[in-house]
Tab-separated table of C-alpha atoms in Angstrom:
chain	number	residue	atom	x	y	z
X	247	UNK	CA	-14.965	43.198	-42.751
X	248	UNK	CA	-18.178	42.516	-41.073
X	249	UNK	CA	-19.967	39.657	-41.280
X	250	UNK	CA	-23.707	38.830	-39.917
X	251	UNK	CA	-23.265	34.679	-40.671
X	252	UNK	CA	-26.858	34.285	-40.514
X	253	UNK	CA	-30.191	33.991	-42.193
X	254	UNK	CA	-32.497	36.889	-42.253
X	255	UNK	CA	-29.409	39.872	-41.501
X	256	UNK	CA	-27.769	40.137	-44.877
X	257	UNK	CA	-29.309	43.620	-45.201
X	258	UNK	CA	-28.423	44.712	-41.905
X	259	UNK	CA	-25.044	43.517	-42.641
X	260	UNK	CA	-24.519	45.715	-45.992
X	261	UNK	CA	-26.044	48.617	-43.942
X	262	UNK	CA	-23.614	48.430	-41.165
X	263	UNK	CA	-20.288	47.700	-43.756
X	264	UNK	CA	-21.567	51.281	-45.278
X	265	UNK	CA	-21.697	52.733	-42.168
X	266	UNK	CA	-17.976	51.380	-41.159
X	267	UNK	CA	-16.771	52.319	-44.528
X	268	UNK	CA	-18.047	55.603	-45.059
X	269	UNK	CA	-18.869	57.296	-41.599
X	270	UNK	CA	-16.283	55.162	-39.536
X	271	UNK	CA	-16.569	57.865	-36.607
X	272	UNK	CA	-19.703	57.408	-36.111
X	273	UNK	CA	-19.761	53.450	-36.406
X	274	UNK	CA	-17.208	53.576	-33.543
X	275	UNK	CA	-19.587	56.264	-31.784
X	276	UNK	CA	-22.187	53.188	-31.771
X	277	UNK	CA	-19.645	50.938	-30.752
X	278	UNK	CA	-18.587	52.366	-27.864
X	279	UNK	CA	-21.863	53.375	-26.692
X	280	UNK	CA	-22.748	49.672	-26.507
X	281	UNK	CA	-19.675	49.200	-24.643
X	282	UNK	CA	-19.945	52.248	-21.761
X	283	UNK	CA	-24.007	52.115	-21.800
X	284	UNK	CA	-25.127	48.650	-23.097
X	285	UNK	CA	-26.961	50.821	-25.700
X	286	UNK	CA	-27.291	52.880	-28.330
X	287	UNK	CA	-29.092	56.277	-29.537
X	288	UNK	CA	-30.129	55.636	-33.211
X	289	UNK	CA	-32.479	58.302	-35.022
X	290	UNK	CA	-33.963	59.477	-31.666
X	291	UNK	CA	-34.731	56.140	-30.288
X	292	UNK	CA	-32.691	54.442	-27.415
X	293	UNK	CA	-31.778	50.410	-28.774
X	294	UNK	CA	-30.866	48.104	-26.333
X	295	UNK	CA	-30.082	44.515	-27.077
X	296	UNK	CA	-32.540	42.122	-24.955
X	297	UNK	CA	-31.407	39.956	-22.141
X	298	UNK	CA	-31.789	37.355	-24.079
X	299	UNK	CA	-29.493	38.471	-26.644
X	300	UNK	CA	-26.746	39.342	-24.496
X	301	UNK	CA	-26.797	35.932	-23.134
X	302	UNK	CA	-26.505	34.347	-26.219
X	303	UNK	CA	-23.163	34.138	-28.767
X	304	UNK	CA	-22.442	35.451	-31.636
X	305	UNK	CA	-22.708	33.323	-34.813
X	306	UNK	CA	-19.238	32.197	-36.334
X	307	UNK	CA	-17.475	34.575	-38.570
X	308	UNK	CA	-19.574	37.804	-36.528
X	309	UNK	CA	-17.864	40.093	-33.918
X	310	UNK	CA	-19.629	40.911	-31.026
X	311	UNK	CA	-20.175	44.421	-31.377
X	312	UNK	CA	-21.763	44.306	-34.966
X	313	UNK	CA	-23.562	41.172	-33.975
X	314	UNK	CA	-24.921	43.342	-30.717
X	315	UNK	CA	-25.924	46.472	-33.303
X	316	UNK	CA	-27.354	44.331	-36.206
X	317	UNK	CA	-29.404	42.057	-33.770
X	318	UNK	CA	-30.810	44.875	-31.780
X	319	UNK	CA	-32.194	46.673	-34.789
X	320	UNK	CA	-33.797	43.240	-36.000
X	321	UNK	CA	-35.116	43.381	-32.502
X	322	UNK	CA	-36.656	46.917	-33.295
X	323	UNK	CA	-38.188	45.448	-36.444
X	324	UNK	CA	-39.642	42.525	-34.545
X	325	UNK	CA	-42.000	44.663	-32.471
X	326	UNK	CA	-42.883	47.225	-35.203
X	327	UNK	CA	-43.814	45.462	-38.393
X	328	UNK	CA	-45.307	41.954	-38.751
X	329	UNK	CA	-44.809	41.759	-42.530
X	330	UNK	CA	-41.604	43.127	-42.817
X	331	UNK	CA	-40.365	40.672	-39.751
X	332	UNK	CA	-41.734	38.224	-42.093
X	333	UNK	CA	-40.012	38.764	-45.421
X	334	UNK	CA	-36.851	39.494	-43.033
X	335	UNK	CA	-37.526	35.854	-41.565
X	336	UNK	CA	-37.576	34.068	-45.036
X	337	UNK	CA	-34.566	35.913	-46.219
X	338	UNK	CA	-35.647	38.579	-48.295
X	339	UNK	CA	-35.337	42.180	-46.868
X	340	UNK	CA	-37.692	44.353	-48.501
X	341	UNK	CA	-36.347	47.640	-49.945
X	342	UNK	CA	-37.871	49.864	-47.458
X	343	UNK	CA	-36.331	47.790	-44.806
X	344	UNK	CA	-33.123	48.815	-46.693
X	345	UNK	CA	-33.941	52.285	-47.174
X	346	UNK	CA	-34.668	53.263	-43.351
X	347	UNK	CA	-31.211	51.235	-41.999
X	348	UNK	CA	-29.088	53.221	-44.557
X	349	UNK	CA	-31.333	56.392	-43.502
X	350	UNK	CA	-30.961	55.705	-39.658
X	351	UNK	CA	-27.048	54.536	-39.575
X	352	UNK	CA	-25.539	56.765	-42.744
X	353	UNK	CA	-27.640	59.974	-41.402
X	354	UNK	CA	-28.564	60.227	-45.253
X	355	UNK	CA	-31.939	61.821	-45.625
X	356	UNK	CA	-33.087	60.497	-49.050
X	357	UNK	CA	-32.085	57.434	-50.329
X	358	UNK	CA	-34.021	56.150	-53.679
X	359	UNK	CA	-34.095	52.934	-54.733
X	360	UNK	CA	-34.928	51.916	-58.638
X	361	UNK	CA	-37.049	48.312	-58.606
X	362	UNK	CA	-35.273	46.359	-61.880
X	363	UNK	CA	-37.132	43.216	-61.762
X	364	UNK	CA	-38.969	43.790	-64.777
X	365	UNK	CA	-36.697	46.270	-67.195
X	366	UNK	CA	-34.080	48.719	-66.583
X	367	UNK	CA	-31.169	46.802	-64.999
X	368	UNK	CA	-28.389	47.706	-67.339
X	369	UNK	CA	-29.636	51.444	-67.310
X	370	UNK	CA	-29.607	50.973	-63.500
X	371	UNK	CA	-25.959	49.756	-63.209
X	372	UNK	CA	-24.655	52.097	-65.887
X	373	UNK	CA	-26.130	54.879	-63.310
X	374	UNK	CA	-24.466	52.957	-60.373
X	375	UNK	CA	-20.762	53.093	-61.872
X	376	UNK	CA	-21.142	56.881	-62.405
X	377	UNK	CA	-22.049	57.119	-58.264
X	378	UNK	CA	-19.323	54.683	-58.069
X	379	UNK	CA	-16.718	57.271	-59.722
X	380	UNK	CA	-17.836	60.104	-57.238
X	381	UNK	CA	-17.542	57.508	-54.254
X	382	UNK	CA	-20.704	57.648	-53.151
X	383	UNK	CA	-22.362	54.484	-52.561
X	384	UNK	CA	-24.774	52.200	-54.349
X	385	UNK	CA	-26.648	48.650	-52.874
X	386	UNK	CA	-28.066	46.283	-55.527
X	387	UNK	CA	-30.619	43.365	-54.656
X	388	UNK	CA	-29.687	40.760	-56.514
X	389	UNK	CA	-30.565	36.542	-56.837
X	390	UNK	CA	-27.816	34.741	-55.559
X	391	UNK	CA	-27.471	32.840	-58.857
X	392	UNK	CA	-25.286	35.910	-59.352
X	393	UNK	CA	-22.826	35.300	-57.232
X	394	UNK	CA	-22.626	31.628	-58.982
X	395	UNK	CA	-24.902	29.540	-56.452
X	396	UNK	CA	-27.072	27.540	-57.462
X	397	UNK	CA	-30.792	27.860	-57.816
X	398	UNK	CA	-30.905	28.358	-53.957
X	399	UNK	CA	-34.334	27.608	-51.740
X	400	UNK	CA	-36.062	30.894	-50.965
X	401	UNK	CA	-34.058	31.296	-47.702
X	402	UNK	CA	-30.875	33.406	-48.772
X	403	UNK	CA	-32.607	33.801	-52.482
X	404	UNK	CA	-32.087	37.220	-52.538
X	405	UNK	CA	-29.186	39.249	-50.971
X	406	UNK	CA	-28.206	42.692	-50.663
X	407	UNK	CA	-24.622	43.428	-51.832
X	408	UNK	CA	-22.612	46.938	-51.977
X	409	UNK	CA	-21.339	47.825	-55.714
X	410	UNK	CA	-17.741	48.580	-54.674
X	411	UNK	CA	-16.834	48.839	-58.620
X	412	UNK	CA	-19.034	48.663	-61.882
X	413	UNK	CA	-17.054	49.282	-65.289
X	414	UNK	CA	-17.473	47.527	-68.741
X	415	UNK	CA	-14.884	45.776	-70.415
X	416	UNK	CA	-12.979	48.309	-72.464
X	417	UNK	CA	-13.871	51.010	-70.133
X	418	UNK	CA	-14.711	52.679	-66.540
X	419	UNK	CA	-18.106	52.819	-67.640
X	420	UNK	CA	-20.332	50.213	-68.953
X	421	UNK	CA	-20.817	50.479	-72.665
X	422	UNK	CA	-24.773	50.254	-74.603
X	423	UNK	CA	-23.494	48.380	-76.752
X	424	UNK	CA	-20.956	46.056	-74.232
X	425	UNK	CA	-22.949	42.534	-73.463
X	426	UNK	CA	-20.767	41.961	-70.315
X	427	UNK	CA	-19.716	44.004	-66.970
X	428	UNK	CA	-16.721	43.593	-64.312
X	429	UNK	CA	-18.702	44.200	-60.980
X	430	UNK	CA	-17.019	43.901	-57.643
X	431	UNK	CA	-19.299	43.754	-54.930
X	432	UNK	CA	-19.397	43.160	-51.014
X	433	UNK	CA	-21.136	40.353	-49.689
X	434	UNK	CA	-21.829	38.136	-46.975
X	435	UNK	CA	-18.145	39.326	-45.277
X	436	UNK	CA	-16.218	39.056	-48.810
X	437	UNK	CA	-15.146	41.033	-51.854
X	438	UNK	CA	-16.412	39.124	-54.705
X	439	UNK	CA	-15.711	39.833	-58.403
X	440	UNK	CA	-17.895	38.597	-60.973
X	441	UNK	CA	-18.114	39.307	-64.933
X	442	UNK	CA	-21.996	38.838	-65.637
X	443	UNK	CA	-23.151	39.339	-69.554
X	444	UNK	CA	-25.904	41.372	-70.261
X	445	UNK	CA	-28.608	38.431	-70.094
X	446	UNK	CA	-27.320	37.326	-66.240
X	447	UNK	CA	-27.753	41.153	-65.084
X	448	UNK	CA	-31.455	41.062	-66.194
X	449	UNK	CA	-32.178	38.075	-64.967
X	450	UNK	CA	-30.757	38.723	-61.488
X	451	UNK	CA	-30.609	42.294	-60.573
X	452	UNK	CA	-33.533	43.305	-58.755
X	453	UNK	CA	-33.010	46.550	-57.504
X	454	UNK	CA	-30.742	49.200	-56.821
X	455	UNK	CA	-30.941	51.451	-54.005
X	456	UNK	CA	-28.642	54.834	-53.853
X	457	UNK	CA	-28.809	58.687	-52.623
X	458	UNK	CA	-31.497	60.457	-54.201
């Protein structure tokens, strides 16, 4: 499991668990470049944590490796895009934040991602448990009223998760005319499994963000 433990990294944290899960080669590639080289070649650009970072420790919960490839990419995104470092600051990590860490780490050249906040979010996950059947992956942005907390402050309002499984109730695939879903997702460092109904999903789900 892997497991940022702080503000701000969430999506960066998603990213990376898709990485270990689905291209584990290639996450261990990374790995062991930061161990041999104290860097790490990612879409043509050389990353290397800052002195700063290496000096300091790893939040609770986070291994140093990840903690050394997640922080060095929020690094990147310090120094190339105020507004984005922003939104990443408060908590929220826009979707094409999302998009270009899944592009960079998974190698994946097109990744689309469907905006739900104002209609569409039980189309959306209907489409999302088909991927899941083929194992390919699919990333929801979702409030974290969700996940059962409550009303939380804008910092951590909004998280990334992984759909590891989306079904309905009296099948592998959601039903039109089901009002609730079994999702299992992957979040902050845990497997969660909730059973939203129909009114939760549209209230919550934000986005969903897959291979085009």
């Amino acid at each position: 499991l892997i497991r940022a433990a702080r503000p701000g990294f969430n999506g960066l944290e998603i990213a990376l668990y898709e990485l270990a899960q689905r291209r584990p080669l290639r996450y261990l590639n990374l790995c062991r470049q930061l161990f041999e080289a104290g860097a790490f070649q990612l879409n043509g650009q050389l990353l290397e944590p800052s002195a700063l970072l290496r000096q300091s420790r790893p939040p609770h919960g986070a291994r140093s490796v990840d903690w050394f490839i997640m922080a060095s990419l929020h690094e990147a995104g310090h120094k190339s895009d105020t507004a984005e470092l922003l939104e990443s600051t408060l908590g929220i990590v826009p979707a094409s934040t999302m998009t270009y860490w899944v592009e960079a780490l998974l190698e994946i050249l097109n990744v689309g991602y469907q905006s739900t906040v104002n209609f569409g979010a039980w189309e959306a996950l209907y489409r999302a448990a088909q991927l899941r059947q083929r194992n390919e992956f699919v990333l929801a942005l979702v409030k974290a009223t969700l996940l059962g907390e409550r009303d939380p402050p804008l910092l951590g309002g909004n998280l990334w998760a992984s759909i590891l499984a989306c079904r309905g109730q009296s099948g592998p695939l959601p039903d039109p005319n089901e009002n609730r879903l079994v999702l299992t997702l992957y979040c902050r460092g845990a497997r969660l499994q909730i059973q939203p109904d129909r009114q939760a999903i549209e209230a919550n789900l934000l986005g969903v963000l897959w291979e085009a």
